[in-house]
Amino acid sequence: MVRRAEFWGGLFWLAFGVFITWQGWLLELGSLREPGSGFVFFWLGLLISVLAISITLNGVRGKGPLLGELWQGARWRNVLLVILALIVFGFMFERLGFVMCSLALLLFLMTFVDPVKPVLSIPISIVAAVGVWYVLEKVLLVQLPKGSWLEGLPLVG
Amino acid sequence: MDVLAGLAQGFAVALDPINLLYCFIGVFIGTLVGVLPGIGPISAMSLLLPVTLSGTPESGIIMMAGIYYGSMYGGSTTAVLVNIPGEAASVVTCLDGHEMAKRGRAGPALGIAALGSFVAGTFAIIALMLVAPILAKVAVAFGPPEYFSLMVLGLTILSFLTQGSMAKALLMAAVGVVIGLIGLDQINAMPRLTFDRLELVDGIGLVPVVMGLFGVAEILSNIEQQIRRDIVQSRIGSLWPSRDDLKASAGPIGRGTILGFLLGVLPGGGAVISSFASYAIEKKLSRTPERFGKGAIEGVAGPEAANNAAAGGAFIPLMTLGIPPNVIMALLLGAFVIHGLQPGPLMMSQNPGIFWGIIASMYVGNIMLLVLNMPLIGMWVQVLKAPYKILFPLILMFCIVGVFASGNAVFDVFVMIGTGLLGYLMRKFGYEAAPLVLAFVLGPMLENNLRKGLILSEGNFDIFVTRPISLACLVVSVLLLLAPLLPALRKKREKVALDVTE
């Protein structure tokens, strides 16, 4: 039972449903004549909870794949690396600026996730990062972070 | 006469050089993303949503529409040559299109796909032009109960057609409404589920949610497995189908066009279901059904016509009722809203230039696609040869740029990362993202119309069942919800249930 994906998926959504129901209650249900801000949240939370219970019960009955089977033969290390890279990117985006951050992200992905020869990865990363920056900043006039740590440098300043 | 005058005004807008350029960019990008597996029209449109801000509303929306129907064309190239559908609506084209290519008939397969798409696309535009004004007149009389019930029907149909468990699809739709309601209450301006975060007061943006659930999740799913591409190496040869091919394809194209258009109009239906339905019909009507799956040109012509007609038909509910029938139309609605426009029954009278301009640009775009696709197929083949390990970092960077540019906030990038991870896990655990996104867009309208309906009726639910249109929508919704409980119908649903992700 506890090894079934359905069981854990259902439990996650059950927790979410209960939380939404509670939030709806806190937001005020109002009346049928004048439904309050929490009216729809409350009923949707209940609906989510009921559906989640039915999914959890499927898991309890042994239906659906085992949790381990979902990642069988998968290169899950790649997934972790990409998520990690994106989170680091998010935190450094405003500090290092678009060009440096994108360059680092592209090089990292093409070196550690699915390796590409440096003779290709380096020029592609530079052309893509600088090219996108040029099109957005200069042509489309979209403001991109310049990098608070790099203020004053010629490319970003 | 009104239609002709409107169309003349529309052509004046569509043939404006700047709009022609935007239309070209749209169909070109659409074909490119249709060709490239791993990035579909949803990601491309979300990416370019902020770019539409830099031009006029007409230009931006013409470009977005071009991406949509352009991707329908482009998807077939990948399906025929690589046996990977460039986008979901081309899944069926793989079956016979790739078999034709393996037998040295890639040219006629691509040719009939382009021709069928052109015929169906043109028919859909003409039908849109004729049907939309009539429906818009009817829709003026719609009140909150009708809108509420129509949206419930749309979400139910999409949940019904989504692959796998209906409970999961409905759960996703409910989660989508909840996420869509985060932010200020439209009626009394009370902050809801904002957790004192200023960034959440205006709600969560459509672009980061879509880019996360479709763009990032797609990449995460792709990089955990080795993508094998079986590109046809032989010469493509002449693209023009033979007389026999044309004769065999005429019927399937005609049937696919009508079927696709009708299914495209339905809320929740669309290009994917119509292509599958067309394939099933052609196989059933054929005197030699055993040829299907082994390179039958009817198996390419019908579905390709159907998915393009559906792409055109899907504009009807959006333009006349203001209700997007699928995720792509929801993005187009986003483009309208960005420019302060509200598609719906009054759009034709209040913004005729935009309404007719979009329709006229679709004529122009369809001709561009035909001209673009035939000679450029060689170039698309070269694009297909680009390895995914180079493509995915670039796509990821474009996702980040698109999301950041849409709201100028790093918070949105984190929303994209979060929904990307959620989308990846949802795919693993068998939850579809399409109902969530459509419900996310419809959520605020759904709640608003429900609450308004209840206020109007002084708390009486009868208002939703005493009005004929509202009642009809609710009855169909209930029937669809009950259908999976009956074993015979459950089997039928499993047969038609499709992956409508992208």
XYZ file of C-alpha atoms in Angstrom:
659
model
C 0.000 0.000 0.000
C 2.608 2.584 1.067
C 4.727 1.781 -1.978
C 1.985 2.777 -4.409
C 2.298 6.075 -6.285
C -1.481 6.573 -6.139
C -1.405 6.455 -2.354
C 1.215 9.191 -1.981
C -0.180 11.317 -4.807
C -3.647 11.122 -3.252
C -2.314 11.973 0.214
C -0.522 15.040 -1.116
C -3.697 16.376 -2.742
C -5.740 15.469 0.314
C -3.469 17.673 2.433
C -3.823 20.419 -0.177
C -7.619 20.047 -0.237
C -7.893 20.207 3.559
C -5.691 23.302 3.599
C -7.841 25.045 0.961
C -11.049 24.128 2.818
C -9.596 25.608 6.013
C -8.471 28.757 4.190
C -11.924 29.109 2.638
C -13.482 28.834 6.090
C -11.122 31.536 7.417
C -11.899 33.834 4.478
C -15.621 33.807 5.285
C -18.170 31.715 3.502
C -20.920 34.338 3.440
C -24.403 33.115 2.598
C -26.021 31.774 -0.549
C -27.625 35.198 -1.076
C -24.248 36.852 -0.795
C -21.377 34.376 -1.098
C -18.204 35.512 0.661
C -14.568 35.508 -0.428
C -14.018 31.992 0.890
C -17.198 30.443 -0.541
C -15.667 28.948 -3.699
C -12.389 28.058 -1.929
C -14.261 26.147 0.752
C -16.313 24.049 -1.670
C -13.391 23.491 -4.030
C -11.275 22.391 -1.063
C -13.923 19.842 -0.161
C -14.141 18.641 -3.775
C -10.349 18.278 -3.960
C -10.356 16.346 -0.671
C -13.076 13.937 -1.836
C -11.318 13.293 -5.174
C -7.975 12.888 -3.367
C -9.491 10.343 -0.974
C -10.769 8.293 -3.925
C -7.264 8.346 -5.474
C -5.654 7.413 -2.143
C -8.088 4.515 -1.779
C -7.008 3.265 -5.221
C -3.475 3.131 -3.851
C -4.671 1.313 -0.732
C -6.389 -1.264 -2.978
C -3.037 -1.844 -4.716
C -3.947 -0.063 -7.952
C -1.443 1.873 -10.068
C 2.327 1.621 -10.359
C 4.774 1.317 -7.487
C 6.602 4.501 -6.516
C 9.993 3.038 -7.500
C 8.722 2.053 -10.952
C 8.139 5.698 -11.857
C 11.867 6.365 -11.883
C 13.022 2.995 -13.155
C 15.729 3.475 -15.786
C 15.304 7.256 -15.626
C 18.329 9.545 -15.552
C 16.950 11.346 -12.489
C 20.351 12.889 -11.738
C 19.814 15.117 -14.796
C 16.478 16.298 -13.425
C 18.016 17.169 -10.060
C 20.886 19.039 -11.701
C 18.543 21.110 -13.882
C 16.310 22.045 -10.943
C 19.337 22.926 -8.846
C 20.758 25.035 -11.685
C 17.441 26.861 -12.090
C 17.166 27.624 -8.382
C 20.743 28.968 -8.270
C 19.939 30.961 -11.414
C 16.873 32.462 -9.719
C 18.895 33.600 -6.697
C 21.799 34.994 -8.722
C 19.753 36.547 -11.571
C 19.570 40.069 -10.152
C 23.009 39.916 -8.546
C 25.001 38.695 -11.561
C 22.732 40.019 -14.297
C 21.212 38.314 -17.301
C 24.314 37.823 -19.453
C 26.569 36.271 -16.809
C 23.795 34.152 -15.318
C 22.618 32.824 -18.677
C 26.168 32.115 -19.765
C 26.833 30.172 -16.558
C 23.520 28.294 -16.846
C 24.075 27.281 -20.470
C 27.671 26.178 -19.829
C 26.631 24.238 -16.738
C 23.808 22.428 -18.556
C 25.959 21.632 -21.579
C 28.838 20.421 -19.400
C 27.248 18.497 -16.559
C 23.740 17.459 -17.580
C 24.104 16.172 -21.132
C 27.724 16.932 -22.071
C 28.479 18.749 -25.306
C 32.052 19.248 -26.561
C 33.516 22.569 -25.252
C 34.307 23.576 -28.809
C 30.534 23.733 -29.341
C 29.181 24.554 -25.887
C 31.344 27.665 -25.311
C 30.542 29.525 -28.568
C 26.857 28.496 -28.441
C 26.542 29.749 -24.856
C 28.240 33.064 -25.601
C 26.297 33.721 -28.812
C 22.965 32.731 -27.203
C 23.403 34.739 -23.989
C 24.752 37.882 -25.669
C 22.411 37.550 -28.671
C 19.267 37.248 -26.548
C 20.432 40.117 -24.345
C 21.011 42.286 -27.432
C 17.634 41.500 -29.036
C 15.699 42.044 -25.809
C 17.539 45.082 -24.474
C 18.364 46.925 -27.668
C 15.672 45.865 -30.136
C 12.609 45.057 -28.022
C 13.595 47.434 -25.202
C 12.851 44.830 -22.514
C 14.696 45.610 -19.274
C 16.839 42.715 -18.040
C 18.762 42.638 -14.739
C 22.208 44.158 -15.202
C 23.685 42.615 -12.076
C 24.073 44.483 -8.810
C 27.472 42.855 -8.228
C 28.782 43.834 -11.626
C 27.680 47.453 -11.883
C 30.121 49.569 -13.857
C 31.451 46.799 -16.098
C 31.273 47.726 -19.816
C 28.961 44.907 -21.019
C 26.452 45.206 -18.227
C 26.720 48.765 -17.071
C -23.166 42.446 -46.575
C -21.944 43.238 -43.068
C -19.610 40.290 -43.327
C -18.123 41.512 -46.608
C -17.675 45.036 -45.295
C -16.070 43.653 -42.157
C -13.783 41.434 -44.182
C -12.712 44.366 -46.350
C -11.852 46.289 -43.205
C -10.035 43.202 -41.923
C -7.909 42.908 -45.056
C -6.966 46.545 -44.757
C -5.607 45.714 -41.294
C -4.036 42.365 -42.228
C -2.280 43.717 -45.328
C -0.693 46.583 -43.451
C 3.075 45.913 -43.916
C 3.784 45.762 -40.174
C 0.938 43.300 -39.619
C 2.123 41.231 -42.574
C 5.547 41.090 -40.930
C 4.061 40.011 -37.581
C 1.929 37.412 -39.355
C 5.019 36.062 -41.110
C 6.989 35.968 -37.831
C 4.065 34.153 -36.186
C 3.648 31.448 -38.824
C 7.430 31.037 -39.127
C 7.912 30.598 -35.374
C 4.793 28.436 -35.261
C 6.167 26.126 -37.944
C 9.554 26.049 -36.197
C 8.094 25.083 -32.811
C 5.767 22.638 -34.520
C 8.800 21.026 -36.154
C 10.887 20.931 -32.978
C 9.861 18.212 -30.568
C 10.047 19.372 -26.954
C 8.698 22.862 -27.535
C 5.126 23.366 -28.658
C 2.791 26.251 -29.443
C 1.898 26.733 -25.761
C 5.502 27.358 -24.730
C 6.193 29.518 -27.776
C 3.090 31.633 -27.257
C 3.806 32.134 -23.558
C 7.350 33.087 -24.456
C 6.209 35.689 -26.936
C 3.280 37.024 -24.913
C 5.393 39.862 -23.463
C 6.711 40.724 -26.932
C 3.171 41.519 -28.097
C 3.263 44.500 -25.743
C 5.738 46.305 -27.963
C 3.322 46.547 -30.928
C -0.315 47.322 -31.563
C -2.943 44.863 -30.275
C -3.665 43.734 -33.862
C -0.003 42.948 -34.551
C 0.511 41.018 -31.335
C -2.633 38.936 -31.624
C -2.066 38.268 -35.333
C 1.401 36.948 -34.444
C 0.084 34.775 -31.604
C -2.656 33.306 -33.814
C -0.021 32.643 -36.504
C 2.069 30.643 -34.032
C -0.944 28.483 -33.252
C -1.984 27.485 -36.720
C 1.646 27.511 -37.915
C 2.513 24.884 -35.325
C -0.280 22.660 -36.624
C 1.424 22.712 -40.023
C 4.941 22.238 -38.622
C 4.011 19.341 -36.362
C 3.342 17.106 -39.339
C 6.904 17.505 -40.695
C 8.419 16.033 -37.529
C 5.776 13.322 -37.399
C 6.463 12.214 -40.975
C 10.245 12.478 -40.977
C 11.211 11.600 -37.402
C 8.222 9.657 -36.091
C 8.023 12.096 -33.161
C 4.971 14.354 -33.114
C 6.144 17.974 -33.100
C 2.978 18.706 -31.122
C 0.221 16.451 -29.747
C -2.206 16.980 -32.627
C 0.295 15.269 -34.942
C 0.488 12.031 -32.956
C -1.781 10.291 -35.462
C 0.202 11.574 -38.437
C 3.163 9.520 -37.195
C 1.270 6.284 -37.778
C 0.964 6.459 -41.548
C 3.081 9.501 -42.377
C 6.302 7.988 -41.086
C 5.489 4.639 -42.698
C 5.057 6.463 -46.027
C 8.399 8.182 -45.483
C 10.124 4.878 -44.740
C 8.794 3.580 -48.055
C 10.327 6.521 -49.930
C 7.059 8.543 -50.049
C 7.970 11.297 -47.588
C 7.327 13.924 -50.291
C 3.674 13.042 -50.966
C 3.072 12.584 -47.201
C 4.362 16.080 -46.463
C 2.637 17.466 -49.540
C -0.791 16.057 -48.668
C -0.366 17.188 -45.050
C 0.304 20.755 -46.219
C -2.485 20.659 -48.788
C -5.032 19.155 -46.373
C -4.025 21.698 -43.743
C -4.484 24.528 -46.224
C -7.928 23.381 -47.377
C -9.112 22.795 -43.789
C -7.592 26.026 -42.521
C -9.307 28.029 -45.256
C -12.661 26.324 -44.640
C -12.380 26.990 -40.909
C -11.721 30.675 -41.503
C -14.713 31.014 -43.827
C -16.931 29.178 -41.327
C -15.576 31.309 -38.488
C -16.382 34.404 -40.493
C -19.959 33.273 -41.110
C -20.768 31.661 -37.757
C -19.111 34.137 -35.402
C -21.415 37.116 -36.093
C -24.532 34.944 -35.570
C -23.224 33.416 -32.350
C -22.118 36.822 -31.087
C -25.696 38.106 -31.492
C -27.028 35.135 -29.479
C -24.307 35.500 -26.862
C -25.299 39.084 -26.042
C -28.258 37.591 -24.187
C -26.007 35.377 -22.036
C -26.050 36.146 -18.330
C -23.937 34.871 -15.424
C -25.767 31.482 -15.239
C -25.091 30.720 -18.927
C -21.446 31.739 -18.662
C -20.969 29.729 -15.490
C -22.555 26.602 -16.953
C -20.651 26.921 -20.237
C -17.369 27.095 -18.344
C -18.345 24.085 -16.244
C -19.115 22.249 -19.491
C -15.752 23.232 -21.013
C -13.845 21.986 -17.989
C -15.895 18.781 -17.835
C -15.331 17.998 -21.520
C -11.595 18.580 -21.160
C -11.475 16.385 -18.050
C -13.478 13.725 -19.865
C -11.130 13.723 -22.832
C -7.961 13.779 -20.778
C -5.956 10.604 -20.616
C -6.193 8.430 -17.530
C -8.312 8.769 -14.405
C -11.203 11.208 -14.591
C -10.924 11.798 -10.831
C -7.382 13.062 -11.380
C -8.453 15.291 -14.277
C -11.273 16.810 -12.209
C -8.918 17.256 -9.294
C -6.518 19.128 -11.575
C -9.352 21.363 -12.779
C -10.306 22.160 -9.164
C -6.661 22.898 -8.283
C -6.457 25.149 -11.357
C -9.459 27.193 -10.203
C -7.922 27.555 -6.718
C -4.598 28.795 -8.140
C -6.450 31.106 -10.519
C -8.314 32.698 -7.595
C -5.179 33.623 -5.633
C -5.011 37.410 -5.248
C -7.616 40.073 -4.638
C -11.281 39.075 -4.546
C -12.869 40.688 -7.643
C -16.026 41.574 -5.729
C -14.784 42.956 -2.390
C -11.022 43.323 -3.022
C -10.099 41.057 -0.108
C -6.653 39.409 -0.488
C -6.951 35.622 -0.735
C -4.165 33.067 -0.215
C -1.539 35.788 -0.646
C 0.311 34.948 2.616
C 1.239 38.653 2.957
C 3.368 38.466 -0.204
C 3.003 41.609 -2.289
C 3.807 39.649 -5.467
C 0.680 37.527 -4.970
C -1.802 40.381 -4.562
C -2.324 40.600 -8.338
C -2.518 36.823 -8.569
C -0.159 34.345 -10.168
C 0.739 35.095 -13.782
C -0.417 32.864 -16.606
C 2.967 32.865 -18.351
C 5.059 31.423 -15.457
C 2.415 28.773 -14.755
C 2.194 27.692 -18.395
C 5.947 27.828 -18.966
C 6.514 25.776 -15.835
C 3.841 23.153 -16.426
C 4.539 22.747 -20.122
C 8.004 24.140 -20.956
C 10.118 23.198 -17.923
C 8.204 19.987 -17.140
C 8.615 18.838 -20.744
C 12.357 19.434 -20.571
C 12.686 17.614 -17.236
C 10.760 14.650 -18.651
C 12.880 14.594 -21.810
C 16.301 14.828 -20.201
C 15.705 11.886 -17.914
C 15.509 9.631 -20.942
C 17.606 9.161 -24.049
C 15.735 10.655 -27.014
C 16.192 8.452 -30.051
C 15.399 10.019 -33.392
C 14.713 7.961 -36.430
C 15.206 10.641 -39.097
C 14.382 9.472 -42.608
C 17.658 9.652 -44.500
C 16.392 9.046 -48.043
C 15.657 11.916 -50.420
C 12.267 13.523 -49.829
C 11.542 13.800 -53.554
C 8.610 15.600 -55.130
C 6.154 17.021 -52.631
C 3.228 17.101 -55.004
C 1.003 14.050 -54.446
C 0.081 11.902 -57.480
C -3.392 11.970 -59.017
C -4.240 8.718 -57.202
C -3.048 10.218 -53.922
C -5.227 13.280 -54.446
C -8.227 11.125 -55.332
C -7.749 8.971 -52.249
C -7.283 12.022 -50.015
C -10.182 14.197 -51.202
C -12.814 12.436 -49.074
C -10.698 12.243 -45.897
C -9.772 15.921 -46.222
C -13.445 16.916 -46.631
C -14.637 14.785 -43.718
C -11.682 15.729 -41.524
C -12.315 19.408 -42.187
C -15.957 19.345 -41.123
C -15.359 17.050 -38.159
C -12.349 19.082 -36.992
C -14.231 22.349 -37.213
C -17.181 21.053 -35.197
C -14.957 19.524 -32.512
C -12.789 22.635 -32.428
C -15.783 24.800 -31.576
C -16.668 22.646 -28.557
C -15.219 23.952 -25.335
C -12.629 21.490 -24.100
C -12.389 19.730 -27.471
C -9.820 20.637 -30.030
C -7.134 19.692 -32.472
C -5.929 16.536 -30.745
C -9.258 14.792 -30.353
C -10.325 15.744 -33.884
C -7.221 14.215 -35.453
C -7.792 10.945 -33.580
C -11.494 10.950 -34.435
C -10.765 11.593 -38.117
C -8.274 8.715 -38.211
C -10.795 6.363 -36.617
C -13.507 7.397 -39.101
C -11.253 6.993 -42.132
C -10.140 3.568 -40.975
C -13.743 2.542 -40.447
C -14.868 3.854 -43.855
C -11.956 2.343 -45.753
C -12.460 -0.790 -47.841
C -8.911 -1.771 -46.935
C -8.511 -0.818 -43.262
C -5.520 -3.144 -42.998
C -3.447 -0.546 -44.930
C -3.798 1.909 -42.036
C -0.645 2.077 -39.975
C 1.339 0.837 -42.968
C 1.503 4.022 -45.006
C -2.085 4.848 -46.080
C -2.236 8.428 -47.356
C -5.826 8.756 -46.054
C -4.389 8.341 -42.537
C -2.337 11.488 -43.076
C -4.800 13.585 -45.081
C -7.832 13.243 -42.764
C -6.172 13.913 -39.389
C -4.043 16.771 -40.734
C -7.143 18.464 -42.175
C -9.031 17.818 -38.934
C -6.442 19.339 -36.615
C -6.140 22.472 -38.739
C -9.895 22.921 -39.017
C -10.145 22.500 -35.241
C -7.474 25.149 -34.751
C -9.680 27.565 -36.711
C -12.904 26.477 -35.015
C -11.414 27.056 -31.574
C -11.440 30.796 -32.259
C -15.256 30.842 -32.235
C -15.930 30.433 -28.486
C -13.123 32.849 -27.696
C -14.118 35.569 -30.128
C -17.877 35.341 -29.611
C -18.286 34.308 -25.963
C -14.931 35.339 -24.530
C -14.450 31.772 -23.285
C -11.218 30.041 -24.302
C -11.983 26.419 -25.268
C -8.415 25.216 -24.731
C -5.091 26.236 -23.213
C -3.837 27.876 -26.407
C -6.917 30.030 -26.689
C -6.472 30.869 -23.005
C -3.068 32.294 -23.891
C -4.608 34.254 -26.731
C -7.136 35.597 -24.242
C -4.127 36.654 -22.168
C -2.810 38.596 -25.166
C -6.171 40.353 -25.546
C -6.275 41.224 -21.849
C -2.706 42.576 -21.899
C -3.913 45.106 -24.452
C -7.002 45.979 -22.435
C -9.372 44.148 -24.783
C -12.061 41.685 -23.790
C -13.068 39.220 -26.496
C -16.758 38.388 -26.433
C -20.060 39.202 -28.097
C -19.385 42.940 -28.129
C -15.949 42.717 -29.658
C -17.219 42.662 -33.215
C -19.055 45.944 -32.767
C -16.568 47.647 -30.430
C -13.294 46.557 -32.078
C -14.210 45.528 -35.629
C -10.709 46.292 -36.887
C -9.165 43.765 -34.542
C -11.862 41.112 -34.997
C -11.888 41.178 -38.782
C -8.165 41.907 -38.959
C -7.420 38.639 -37.171
C -9.735 36.693 -39.475
C -8.248 38.272 -42.600
C -4.717 37.668 -41.306
C -5.567 33.984 -41.010
C -6.296 33.858 -44.749
C -2.977 35.532 -45.408
C -1.202 33.304 -42.878
C -2.578 30.135 -44.460
C -1.233 31.149 -47.855
C 2.103 32.057 -46.258
C 2.241 28.634 -44.628
C 1.633 26.841 -47.886
C 4.311 28.891 -49.604
C 6.648 28.589 -46.616
C 6.295 24.884 -45.975
C 6.708 23.438 -49.410
C 10.121 24.932 -50.263
C 11.467 25.084 -46.704
C 11.006 21.440 -45.776
C 14.726 20.815 -46.405
C 15.569 23.508 -43.892
C 13.196 22.052 -41.290
C 14.934 18.687 -41.720
C 18.244 20.359 -40.897
C 16.662 21.977 -37.811
C 15.481 18.532 -36.732
C 19.037 17.253 -36.798
C 20.057 19.665 -34.002
C 20.746 17.464 -30.948
C 18.420 17.856 -27.980
C 21.366 18.310 -25.608
C 22.046 21.634 -27.356
C 18.389 22.559 -27.798
C 17.152 22.058 -24.247
C 19.526 24.540 -22.507
C 18.526 27.148 -25.081
C 14.801 26.418 -24.654
C 15.260 26.680 -20.882
C 16.962 30.044 -21.255
C 14.140 31.275 -23.516
C 11.609 30.110 -20.908
C 13.365 32.144 -18.206
C 13.609 35.202 -20.438
C 9.949 34.945 -21.464
C 8.777 34.576 -17.874
C 10.925 37.408 -16.578
C 9.929 39.733 -19.401
C 6.224 39.036 -18.816
C 6.222 40.597 -15.355
C 9.714 41.985 -14.842
C 9.936 40.005 -11.600
C 12.324 37.293 -10.419
C 9.406 35.979 -8.347
C 7.823 34.796 -11.605
C 10.971 32.830 -12.423
C 10.587 31.016 -9.102
C 6.906 30.385 -9.852
C 8.008 28.842 -13.151
C 10.581 26.629 -11.400
C 7.994 25.545 -8.817
C 5.283 24.783 -11.377
C 7.929 23.108 -13.570
C 8.777 20.692 -10.773
C 5.076 20.228 -10.022
C 4.373 19.575 -13.714
C 7.183 17.017 -13.901
C 5.842 15.164 -10.841
C 2.302 15.399 -12.199
C 3.419 13.651 -15.391
C 5.128 10.958 -13.327
C 2.052 10.356 -11.175
C -0.380 10.488 -14.111
C -1.972 13.917 -13.625
C -2.580 16.017 -16.755
C -1.696 19.696 -16.804
C -4.237 20.820 -19.434
C -7.340 20.871 -17.168
C -5.342 22.755 -14.527
C -4.272 25.499 -16.926
C -7.685 25.930 -18.524
C -9.298 26.045 -15.071
C -6.631 28.503 -13.931
C -7.720 30.886 -16.691
C -11.434 30.249 -16.328
C -11.341 30.232 -12.498
C -11.880 33.937 -11.855
C -14.662 34.141 -14.494
C -16.241 30.972 -13.133
C -16.312 32.266 -9.565
C -17.494 35.696 -10.616
C -20.403 34.326 -12.624
C -21.373 31.831 -9.916
C -21.447 34.512 -7.235
C -23.229 37.007 -9.491
C -25.789 34.343 -10.418
C -26.447 33.580 -6.761
C -26.710 37.271 -5.871
C -29.159 37.814 -8.783
C -31.325 34.894 -7.718
C -31.087 35.769 -4.022
C -29.350 32.543 -3.198
C -31.534 30.287 -5.323
C -29.710 27.666 -7.404
C -32.773 27.407 -9.686
C -31.366 30.196 -11.823
C -28.816 27.733 -13.211
C -31.405 25.149 -14.235
C -34.367 27.254 -15.354
C -32.536 28.908 -18.235
C -32.421 26.530 -21.248
C -28.793 27.093 -22.366
C -27.487 26.862 -18.824
C -29.579 23.751 -18.166
C -28.398 22.061 -21.383
C -24.731 22.702 -20.489
C -25.201 21.353 -16.965
C -27.082 18.261 -18.153
C -24.305 17.402 -20.634
C -21.714 18.011 -17.896
C -23.512 15.677 -15.488
C -23.818 12.989 -18.182
C -20.105 13.231 -18.893
C -19.307 13.053 -15.193
C -21.471 9.966 -14.783
C -20.241 8.278 -17.960
C -17.098 6.712 -16.459
C -19.264 4.981 -13.843
C -20.868 2.820 -16.555
C -18.452 0.080 -17.670
C -19.396 0.260 -21.375
C -19.002 4.021 -21.481
C -15.815 3.844 -19.439
C -14.266 1.621 -22.123
C -15.356 4.092 -24.817
C -13.844 6.984 -22.886
C -10.560 5.145 -22.469
C -10.556 4.644 -26.228
C -10.987 8.325 -27.008
C -9.159 9.716 -23.998
C -6.137 11.497 -25.242
C -3.060 13.193 -24.125
C -4.065 16.786 -24.588
C -1.018 18.193 -22.919
C 0.356 20.067 -25.859
